Amino acid sequence: MQCQADVVLISATLVLRLAGALDNDRDAWGGFSNSVVLSVAVLGIVSAGVHHTGVIDFIFMRVLGHPKTYFAAILRLSLPAMPLAASISNTCVMGVMIPVIEKWCKEINMPPRLFLMPMSYIMLVIGAFAIFSTSSNLVAQSLLMERGLEPFGNFEISPLAITCGMATVLYLAIAVPTLLYIEASETPTPTLSPKGSRPLVSSGTKLFLANIQISGSLLSGKSLGESGLLTVLGKVASIVRVERMGEEVAIAGDFNERFELEQYDVLYIWTTTDAILELISFSWVSLIALDGGFEHQHRDDGREVVEVVLDGLCPLVKEQLTSTTMLDGAYGANCLAIRPCSMQHFQKPEAQASEVRTFVGLLRDQKKAYQFHIGDNLILDVPRNFAADYQNTTHFTLVRRLSQDEEESGKGDVGEAQYRDMMVSGALLVMLIILVASNTMPLLEAALLSSFLMVLLGCLPQKKAFSAINLRIVLTIVGAFGIAKAVNKTNLAAVMAHMTCELLAPFGSRGIYAGIFIATVGLGVVFHCTAVVSLLFPIVVAISESDNLPVPLHEAMAVLMMGATCQVLSPVSYQTNIMDAWQKVIPSPTPQKNIQHLPVPRVTIVDVGDETTYCIGRSKDGDA
């Protein structure tokens, strides 16, 4: 059974309250009235306003330029990202950065995958710059004040955060080219398919499974090469299965561009988002919705095509893909393509081919129909404005519009109204930082003032302002507060602190700090950073008050707060990690440097098990 952190923590607090470990409702649910918890919720509105006006995109596109080396590129990208991450939500910044990085990488001829996850790590670390920069810092400050202990100054840990942030940038600038093997060109390294055949797909390219049908009689009797499909599918597509009148086509010998198509042939393809968008408008070919929806809907002018990643509260989770009830009922959507969470990463090409064919079998098996899971990456045909309406909801970790109107694509410069909104939202963000940094106004009041002005001045619609409040983070913090109270009341914190000091005493204060950091980072794989800070806070305080090996409280808390920002052990440790991991696959750390690059696509055959897989490879001689 898979449960989200907020559900686990709130449930645990409820059990502790019913069991008597928490004496009263204030101890259990006092977090709901905590000004810091409310500030975390309201700051989401400020971040959404800055995101909505496009000021982040505006800043990035004027700073990035055209660097020639990866070292220069990661530094250029870090310049605007680091101050933004220290001011507003990392998730908002990353949501804007993903399409910016993809567009920018095409211009500088570097793979986007080499920037996405590293930038998530950089922004996480630099997010501890100020007390108001990240929710984990705010929670730590609140807990100190609640216990009557001396709080941090707004920028007391800034030197530590800057040092760690710069060290992170330098490490990634050196390590990424070494570990992930950057080549001189964007040409992807092909992955060898089983039994020595031609490449199945390219390593590090995000692909989706889609279903197309030869709907026009014009292509009937034509070869695959003559049809133009190879041009659309590109260099990294594979035809996983071909069906004719409900039966899989069995081919004796090589399957190549001379394979003859017939009307109503169905092709299961494993291809890129760009190819899928081209197939939508490709003549004589229909893109069939995998959920059984009507194929013609995605051609409607009142609809758009989006890419999403399912989150924990999405009603699609555990529902069958082949049923149109939930997709149509919840969103009025059809599923054009899917990349299941189980197929996000492949270390071996044999595993990739096997996984893809197994999944196609699940799609066709009515008794064992595939069920959606958290982390599934979908391409949906949805009603117009879907991306804008669901951008900040808890249904999806990522919502990105793929289709673009002609009038929108023709727009170049920023319009006057949009420019005004960008300037206003940027000014309100600066005002918020100045008010809090100068202690002119408490954080909650300053955040509320900025949020109200964002809405009143037209920078953010009221509906989006309410949807920007992340209730799940609030519940996570409240639940963690309750558990932390119970840990303190039952003397469990004192016992654990004593054990920690006894174990790490031979290593001195550095050993204590290392123990706190390791525990914080380890728990960050499972829990949100705010929950980790709340759970470990009483233990850290007890360690600082221990007679065995006392350490200064603020130093120990600074280690805890920096550890909370280092949620880098897993692609699912933090929201921005999830967004990046599902966006581009990180290649295997063991590069195939001796594989020859083959520039032009052609169709070849791959044998997997006892069936035949038809795939797009690349010919050495460049023949079409």
XYZ file of C-alpha atoms in Angstrom:
624
model
C 0.000 0.000 0.000
C 1.389 3.406 -1.008
C 0.593 6.369 1.277
C 1.643 9.993 1.005
C 3.700 11.697 3.715
C 0.894 14.060 4.755
C -1.515 11.145 5.245
C 1.043 9.191 7.287
C 1.992 12.114 9.540
C -1.556 13.337 10.179
C -2.692 9.759 10.884
C 0.225 9.212 13.264
C -0.596 12.420 15.126
C -4.237 11.338 15.404
C -3.206 7.952 16.828
C -0.898 9.635 19.356
C -3.713 11.987 20.417
C -6.197 9.133 20.850
C -3.605 7.072 22.739
C -2.966 9.909 25.187
C 0.641 10.591 24.173
C -0.532 14.116 23.323
C -2.458 15.627 26.229
C -4.585 18.193 24.424
C -5.693 19.395 21.029
C -3.241 22.292 21.078
C -0.295 19.911 21.256
C -1.742 17.780 18.473
C -3.164 20.370 16.094
C -1.545 23.636 17.172
C 0.263 23.817 13.854
C -2.936 24.997 12.169
C -2.714 28.256 14.150
C 1.046 28.624 13.766
C 1.991 31.795 11.885
C 4.888 30.067 10.152
C 2.643 27.302 8.804
C 0.223 29.938 7.522
C 3.157 31.835 5.988
C 4.219 28.743 4.050
C 0.701 28.510 2.615
C 0.495 32.202 1.686
C 3.967 32.307 0.133
C 2.654 29.828 -2.423
C 0.385 32.602 -3.742
C 3.312 35.003 -4.125
C 5.297 32.356 -6.003
C 2.325 31.592 -8.246
C 1.929 35.290 -9.062
C 5.567 35.658 -10.068
C 5.282 32.454 -12.119
C 2.022 33.474 -13.812
C 3.290 36.840 -15.061
C 6.317 35.279 -16.751
C 8.935 37.413 -15.012
C 11.103 34.322 -14.340
C 11.127 33.373 -18.029
C 11.884 36.999 -18.905
C 14.930 37.041 -16.605
C 16.334 33.705 -17.753
C 16.169 34.415 -21.473
C 18.179 37.637 -21.030
C 20.940 36.104 -18.943
C 21.655 32.703 -20.506
C 23.394 33.685 -23.742
C 25.269 31.092 -25.837
C 28.097 29.535 -23.794
C 30.437 27.113 -25.551
C 31.328 24.800 -22.638
C 29.299 22.964 -20.011
C 31.182 24.734 -17.210
C 30.190 28.146 -18.572
C 26.633 26.964 -19.278
C 25.934 25.694 -15.747
C 27.361 28.934 -14.307
C 25.164 31.033 -16.631
C 22.113 29.018 -15.643
C 22.924 29.294 -11.934
C 23.207 33.095 -11.979
C 19.452 33.793 -12.239
C 18.347 30.510 -10.634
C 20.143 30.948 -7.301
C 18.676 34.342 -6.292
C 15.229 33.279 -7.483
C 15.429 30.039 -5.467
C 16.382 32.089 -2.409
C 13.286 34.261 -2.873
C 10.383 32.105 -4.091
C 9.305 28.486 -4.407
C 11.810 26.153 -6.092
C 8.899 24.353 -7.738
C 7.745 27.538 -9.494
C 11.263 28.332 -10.673
C 11.803 24.790 -11.963
C 8.399 24.758 -13.660
C 9.511 27.748 -15.737
C 13.079 26.520 -16.209
C 12.166 23.187 -17.833
C 10.873 24.613 -21.157
C 13.493 27.393 -21.040
C 16.314 24.853 -20.637
C 14.942 22.665 -23.445
C 14.784 25.611 -25.855
C 18.157 26.957 -24.753
C 19.875 23.572 -25.071
C 18.813 23.330 -28.716
C 20.502 26.681 -29.333
C 23.762 25.752 -27.574
C 23.742 22.117 -28.788
C 23.838 20.423 -25.359
C 21.521 17.727 -23.910
C 18.881 19.144 -21.494
C 19.277 16.128 -19.194
C 22.681 17.465 -18.120
C 21.120 20.596 -16.613
C 17.715 19.643 -15.195
C 18.573 17.503 -12.157
C 21.790 19.437 -11.340
C 19.799 22.686 -11.247
C 17.299 21.094 -8.868
C 20.148 20.271 -6.483
C 21.682 23.744 -6.746
C 18.378 25.466 -5.992
C 17.665 23.152 -3.064
C 20.964 23.996 -1.383
C 20.874 27.744 -2.019
C 17.256 27.767 -0.808
C 18.557 27.917 2.776
C 19.982 31.411 2.109
C 17.493 33.215 4.365
C 15.052 32.103 7.029
C 12.114 33.033 4.788
C 13.630 31.365 1.692
C 12.356 27.846 2.337
C 9.671 26.171 4.419
C 12.138 24.010 6.372
C 13.946 27.125 7.632
C 10.641 28.680 8.659
C 9.638 25.543 10.544
C 12.977 25.439 12.377
C 12.600 29.100 13.340
C 9.067 28.509 14.585
C 10.123 25.546 16.728
C 12.930 27.568 18.314
C 10.576 30.402 19.196
C 7.940 28.014 20.523
C 10.482 26.489 22.929
C 11.600 29.934 24.097
C 15.037 29.523 22.499
C 16.962 32.237 20.665
C 15.802 32.396 17.022
C 18.030 32.888 13.991
C 18.517 36.240 12.327
C 17.003 36.459 8.852
C 20.393 36.036 7.167
C 22.370 34.317 9.914
C 22.997 31.149 7.905
C 23.451 32.959 4.575
C 27.272 32.607 4.570
C 26.927 28.849 5.102
C 24.256 28.542 2.397
C 26.290 30.580 -0.109
C 29.405 28.513 0.572
C 27.506 25.242 0.159
C 25.729 26.563 -2.928
C 28.943 27.592 -4.666
C 30.566 24.282 -3.736
C 27.563 22.478 -5.243
C 27.826 24.457 -8.492
C 31.559 23.785 -8.820
C 31.162 20.100 -8.001
C 28.390 19.628 -10.573
C 30.288 21.634 -13.199
C 33.170 19.181 -12.831
C 31.331 15.942 -12.011
C 28.525 16.019 -14.588
C 30.817 16.029 -17.648
C 32.860 13.251 -16.046
C 30.031 10.988 -14.897
C 27.463 11.582 -17.610
C 29.853 11.823 -20.558
C 29.130 14.955 -22.513
C 29.938 14.669 -26.205
C 30.854 17.463 -28.517
C 27.509 17.360 -30.278
C 23.883 16.764 -29.413
C 23.909 13.480 -31.343
C 22.601 10.905 -28.852
C 24.458 7.697 -28.171
C 22.487 4.744 -29.527
C 21.624 1.870 -27.263
C 22.292 -1.542 -28.769
C 19.289 -3.796 -28.952
C 19.335 -7.521 -28.231
C 21.118 -10.071 -30.399
C 23.404 -7.534 -32.050
C 20.683 -5.833 -34.105
C 20.372 -2.171 -34.908
C 19.684 0.436 -32.207
C 16.272 0.370 -30.574
C 16.317 3.840 -29.045
C 18.873 6.389 -28.014
C 20.083 6.476 -24.441
C 18.872 9.449 -22.441
C 15.885 10.346 -24.639
C 12.429 10.462 -23.099
C 10.010 8.359 -25.141
C 6.284 7.612 -24.941
C 4.119 4.756 -26.145
C 1.431 5.835 -28.603
C -0.970 4.114 -30.998
C -1.492 5.198 -34.620
C -3.657 3.833 -37.421
C -3.231 4.112 -41.189
C -6.609 5.750 -41.792
C -6.174 7.032 -45.333
C -6.417 4.937 -48.479
C -3.623 7.016 -50.011
C -1.026 5.150 -47.904
C -2.490 1.722 -48.586
C -0.030 -0.310 -50.610
C 2.816 2.122 -50.046
C 6.034 1.166 -48.310
C 6.968 2.538 -44.925
C 9.711 4.603 -46.526
C 7.328 6.103 -49.110
C 4.700 6.933 -46.485
C 6.810 9.632 -44.822
C 6.343 8.121 -41.364
C 10.070 7.620 -40.891
C 10.635 11.322 -41.410
C 8.103 12.125 -38.681
C 9.232 9.473 -36.214
C 12.839 10.590 -36.470
C 16.063 8.986 -35.336
C 14.943 7.651 -31.956
C 11.566 6.031 -32.560
C 10.646 2.366 -32.557
C 7.631 0.558 -33.968
C 6.908 -1.915 -31.206
C 3.989 -3.780 -32.755
C 2.086 -3.872 -36.053
C -1.474 -5.213 -36.210
C -3.597 -5.910 -39.267
C -7.286 -6.615 -38.777
C -6.709 -7.392 -35.087
C -3.826 -9.803 -35.662
C -0.142 -9.108 -35.122
C 1.770 -9.020 -38.389
C 4.494 -11.666 -38.563
C 7.326 -10.868 -40.947
C 9.811 -13.434 -42.217
C 13.171 -11.756 -42.648
C 14.237 -8.153 -42.205
C 11.651 -5.485 -41.576
C 12.770 -2.317 -43.335
C 11.529 0.779 -45.124
C 10.126 -1.452 -47.868
C 7.521 -2.932 -45.518
C 4.142 -2.443 -47.238
C 1.388 -0.696 -45.294
C -2.321 -1.349 -45.661
C -5.280 0.790 -44.711
C -6.384 0.319 -41.081
C -2.991 -1.081 -39.998
C -2.381 -0.260 -36.317
C 1.151 0.632 -35.196
C 2.263 0.831 -31.561
C 5.150 3.288 -31.499
C 7.719 4.171 -28.816
C 8.621 7.734 -29.748
C 9.236 11.330 -28.696
C 6.802 14.131 -27.839
C 7.839 16.061 -30.957
C 6.975 13.084 -33.164
C 3.601 12.654 -31.445
C 2.734 16.315 -32.036
C 3.627 15.951 -35.725
C 1.545 12.781 -36.035
C -1.509 14.666 -34.769
C -1.555 16.706 -37.985
C -0.036 14.027 -40.242
C -2.300 13.329 -43.225
C -3.821 9.852 -43.620
C -2.772 8.802 -40.099
C -4.929 8.870 -36.946
C -3.534 9.006 -33.428
C -5.769 6.676 -31.415
C -6.320 7.457 -27.732
C -5.011 4.640 -25.536
C -7.996 4.912 -23.192
C -10.419 4.121 -26.011
C -11.528 7.705 -26.519
C -12.445 9.188 -29.882
C -9.422 9.922 -32.022
C -10.921 12.994 -33.694
C -11.135 15.009 -30.468
C -7.484 16.014 -30.432
C -8.012 17.911 -33.706
C -10.630 20.189 -32.119
C -9.640 23.877 -31.938
C -11.209 24.051 -28.489
C -8.718 21.567 -27.083
C -4.984 21.400 -26.376
C -2.288 18.782 -25.872
C -0.458 18.682 -22.531
C 2.154 16.579 -20.778
C 1.479 15.679 -17.136
C 3.034 13.604 -14.350
C 0.503 12.056 -11.962
C 0.744 13.023 -8.289
C -0.652 11.339 -5.185
C -4.058 13.049 -5.131
C -4.829 12.530 -8.814
C -8.124 10.606 -9.180
C -6.609 8.593 -12.047
C -4.236 6.703 -9.732
C -5.197 2.994 -9.566
C -7.813 3.473 -12.299
C -7.609 1.415 -15.504
C -6.098 3.072 -18.556
C -8.522 1.349 -20.937
C -11.536 2.917 -19.212
C -12.587 6.376 -20.394
C -14.736 7.015 -17.312
C -12.184 8.698 -15.036
C -10.229 10.563 -17.711
C -13.337 11.898 -19.396
C -15.271 12.459 -16.170
C -12.509 14.149 -14.195
C -10.817 16.162 -16.924
C -12.684 15.651 -20.215
C -9.425 14.168 -21.480
C -8.095 11.387 -23.687
C -4.714 9.697 -23.212
C -2.713 10.035 -26.437
C 0.510 8.513 -25.081
C 1.996 7.179 -21.863
C 5.378 6.665 -20.274
C 4.754 4.468 -17.195
C 6.724 5.235 -14.040
C 8.212 1.725 -14.169
C 9.844 2.578 -17.508
C 11.413 5.920 -16.584
C 14.948 4.527 -16.405
C 16.620 1.708 -18.274
C 20.093 0.452 -17.484
C 20.079 -2.357 -20.061
C 18.632 -2.274 -23.595
C 17.269 -5.808 -23.185
C 15.240 -4.618 -20.195
C 13.897 -1.699 -22.215
C 12.729 -3.838 -25.128
C 11.188 -6.363 -22.759
C 9.420 -3.696 -20.677
C 7.929 -1.989 -23.722
C 6.588 -5.219 -25.201
C 5.212 -6.351 -21.842
C 3.418 -3.049 -21.439
C 1.878 -3.292 -24.920
C 0.606 -6.729 -23.914
C -1.024 -5.199 -20.817
C -2.761 -2.604 -22.957
C -4.375 -5.367 -25.007
C -5.244 -7.660 -22.092
C -8.722 -6.731 -20.895
C -8.433 -8.940 -17.793
C -5.133 -7.424 -16.646
C -5.596 -3.877 -17.870
C -2.895 -1.421 -16.846
C -3.693 0.804 -13.852
C -2.300 4.325 -13.492
C 0.427 4.842 -10.883
C 1.928 7.872 -9.161
C 4.695 9.173 -11.410
C 3.176 8.017 -14.702
C 4.012 10.481 -17.481
C 1.061 11.077 -19.842
C 0.343 13.094 -22.959
C -3.304 14.123 -22.827
C -5.781 15.687 -25.216
C -7.683 18.076 -22.929
C -10.087 21.028 -23.048
C -8.567 24.419 -23.733
C -6.897 26.176 -20.757
C -6.379 22.862 -18.940
C -2.674 23.613 -18.388
C -3.447 26.978 -16.825
C -6.226 25.597 -14.609
C -4.243 22.626 -13.249
C -0.786 24.217 -13.038
C -0.742 24.480 -9.231
C -2.999 21.600 -8.216
C -2.005 18.496 -6.261
C -3.265 16.252 -9.071
C -0.079 16.604 -11.101
C 3.591 17.072 -10.306
C 4.118 18.559 -13.757
C 1.693 20.180 -16.198
C 3.158 21.437 -19.468
C 1.324 22.545 -22.574
C 2.756 20.993 -25.739
C 0.471 22.332 -28.460
C 0.635 25.977 -29.468
C -1.776 28.192 -31.349
C -0.568 29.845 -34.530
C -1.290 33.276 -33.135
C 0.655 32.425 -29.989
C 3.616 30.995 -31.888
C 3.792 34.180 -33.902
C 4.200 36.355 -30.853
C 7.692 37.625 -30.349
C 8.103 40.443 -27.874
C 6.304 40.687 -24.566
C 3.045 42.649 -24.772
C 2.563 45.908 -22.892
C 0.044 44.457 -20.415
C 2.194 41.396 -19.737
C 5.256 43.583 -19.279
C 3.365 45.686 -16.738
C 2.300 42.566 -14.835
C 5.883 41.288 -14.823
C 7.201 44.542 -13.419
C 4.458 44.727 -10.774
C 4.913 41.130 -9.613
C 8.693 41.561 -9.511
C 8.314 44.771 -7.498
C 5.935 43.072 -5.050
C 8.425 40.240 -4.543
C 11.223 42.736 -3.852
C 8.905 44.604 -1.471
C 8.186 41.377 0.428
C 11.890 40.607 0.818
C 12.698 44.148 1.999
C 9.835 44.214 4.520
C 10.889 40.905 6.055
C 14.654 41.453 5.876
C 14.407 44.856 7.569
C 12.021 43.511 10.254
C 9.524 46.185 9.209
C 6.713 43.635 9.058
C 6.344 39.994 10.195
C 6.557 37.401 7.438
C 2.885 36.380 7.539
C 1.603 39.945 7.246
C 4.117 40.797 4.510
C 3.193 37.667 2.544
C -0.535 38.381 2.912
C -0.045 41.981 1.767
C 1.921 40.896 -1.298
C -0.653 38.204 -2.114
C -3.605 40.599 -1.884
C -1.827 43.144 -4.083
C -0.972 40.419 -6.619
C -4.684 39.680 -7.022
C -5.955 43.272 -6.783
C -3.488 44.543 -9.391
C -4.372 41.767 -11.837
C -1.103 39.819 -11.682
C -2.873 36.631 -10.592
C -6.528 35.539 -10.982
C -8.320 34.894 -7.704
C -9.018 31.265 -8.627
C -5.334 30.597 -9.245
C -4.423 32.308 -5.996
C -6.542 29.862 -3.998
C -5.295 26.865 -5.977
C -1.700 27.932 -5.253
C -2.167 27.187 -1.541
C -0.624 23.754 -1.068
C -2.780 22.089 1.579
C -0.691 18.924 1.519
C 2.441 20.739 2.704
C 0.402 22.398 5.455
C -0.924 19.010 6.599
C 2.588 17.548 6.472
C 3.962 20.294 8.725
C 1.040 20.084 11.165
C 1.363 16.310 11.427
C 5.118 16.557 11.943
C 4.614 19.188 14.660
C 2.309 16.817 16.541
C 4.756 13.909 16.348
C 7.616 16.178 17.458
C 5.565 17.211 20.504
C 4.985 13.568 21.399
C 8.678 12.732 20.960
C 9.568 15.536 23.356
C 6.891 14.734 25.941
C 7.761 11.033 26.152
C 11.496 11.746 26.661
C 12.237 9.788 23.505
C 14.283 12.739 22.260
C 16.502 12.659 25.350
C 17.078 8.918 24.997
C 17.960 9.184 21.299
C 20.225 12.182 21.971
C 22.072 10.234 24.677
C 22.564 7.267 22.347
C 23.797 9.542 19.563
C 26.322 11.264 21.817
C 27.586 7.953 23.179
C 28.029 6.563 19.676
C 29.687 9.624 18.139
C 31.635 10.901 21.158
C 34.972 9.539 19.844
C 34.634 11.793 16.780
C 33.975 14.984 18.752
C 31.621 17.763 17.672
C 32.304 17.090 13.977
C 31.036 13.556 14.476
C 27.847 14.914 16.058
C 27.295 17.295 13.149
C 27.936 14.501 10.654
C 25.406 12.284 12.454
C 22.750 15.021 12.365
C 23.401 15.683 8.674
C 23.293 12.011 7.661
C 20.063 11.400 9.603
C 18.454 14.486 8.045
C 19.400 13.602 4.474
C 18.389 9.965 4.961
C 14.930 10.832 6.290
C 14.562 13.324 3.426
C 14.224 10.409 1.006
C 10.953 9.452 2.713
C 9.536 12.652 4.258
C 9.157 16.260 3.194
C 11.942 18.518 4.473
C 9.581 20.294 6.887
C 8.606 16.985 8.458
C 12.261 15.977 8.822
C 13.108 19.235 10.615
C 10.125 18.841 12.947
C 10.954 15.220 13.773
C 14.654 15.812 14.449
C 14.322 19.180 16.198
C 13.722 17.825 19.737
C 16.620 15.398 19.322
C 18.971 18.172 18.169
C 17.941 20.358 21.115
C 18.512 17.456 23.507
C 21.963 16.854 21.992
C 22.887 20.519 22.488
C 21.847 20.258 26.150
C 23.566 16.917 26.738
C 26.269 16.655 29.401
C 28.239 14.088 27.393
C 29.203 16.180 24.387
C 27.259 19.450 24.210
C 27.399 21.444 20.980
C 26.157 25.009 20.322
C 22.451 24.892 19.496
C 22.595 27.274 16.536
C 25.467 25.355 14.958
C 23.599 22.058 15.311
C 20.405 23.648 13.966
C 22.301 25.113 10.996
C 23.505 21.600 10.131
C 19.918 20.339 10.420
C 18.597 23.112 8.177
C 21.276 22.602 5.520
C 20.713 18.846 5.656
C 17.004 19.429 5.022
C 17.868 21.185 1.755
C 20.066 18.311 0.538
C 17.263 16.048 -0.666
C 19.350 14.597 -3.472
C 19.550 10.886 -2.683
C 16.621 9.988 -4.902
C 14.754 11.440 -7.911
C 11.588 11.304 -5.763
C 12.993 13.091 -2.688
C 11.562 16.485 -3.663
C 9.075 18.007 -6.097
C 11.707 19.558 -8.373
C 13.628 16.267 -8.482
C 10.470 14.494 -9.631
C 9.799 17.124 -12.304
C 13.318 16.757 -13.679
C 13.554 12.980 -13.432
C 10.371 12.515 -15.445
C 11.398 15.199 -17.919
C 14.666 13.679 -19.177
C 16.197 10.325 -18.349
C 19.697 10.460 -16.879
C 21.888 8.119 -18.899
C 23.741 5.184 -17.472
C 26.924 6.207 -15.630
C 28.855 3.705 -17.762
C 28.900 5.351 -21.215
C 29.302 3.314 -24.346
C 32.098 5.430 -25.791
C 32.974 2.992 -28.560
C 29.523 2.892 -30.121
C 29.606 4.499 -33.544
C 27.164 7.316 -34.296
C 24.866 6.466 -37.174
C 23.170 9.596 -38.495
C 20.285 8.572 -40.741
C 17.222 6.522 -39.725
C 16.209 3.235 -41.257
C 13.970 0.383 -40.123
C 15.501 -2.825 -38.786
C 14.408 -5.856 -36.827
C 14.858 -6.735 -33.157
C 14.021 -10.148 -31.723
C 12.669 -10.095 -28.182
C 11.603 -13.403 -26.708
C 9.521 -15.368 -29.148
C 8.037 -12.363 -30.933
C 9.267 -9.795 -33.431
C 9.849 -6.120 -32.555
C 10.010 -3.657 -35.415
C 12.134 -0.627 -34.661
C 13.673 2.435 -36.166
C 17.455 2.309 -36.196
C 20.111 4.279 -38.068
C 22.054 3.202 -41.104
C 25.778 3.644 -41.399
C 25.687 4.614 -45.032
C 22.966 7.223 -44.611
C 20.408 5.604 -46.912
C 16.791 6.522 -46.262
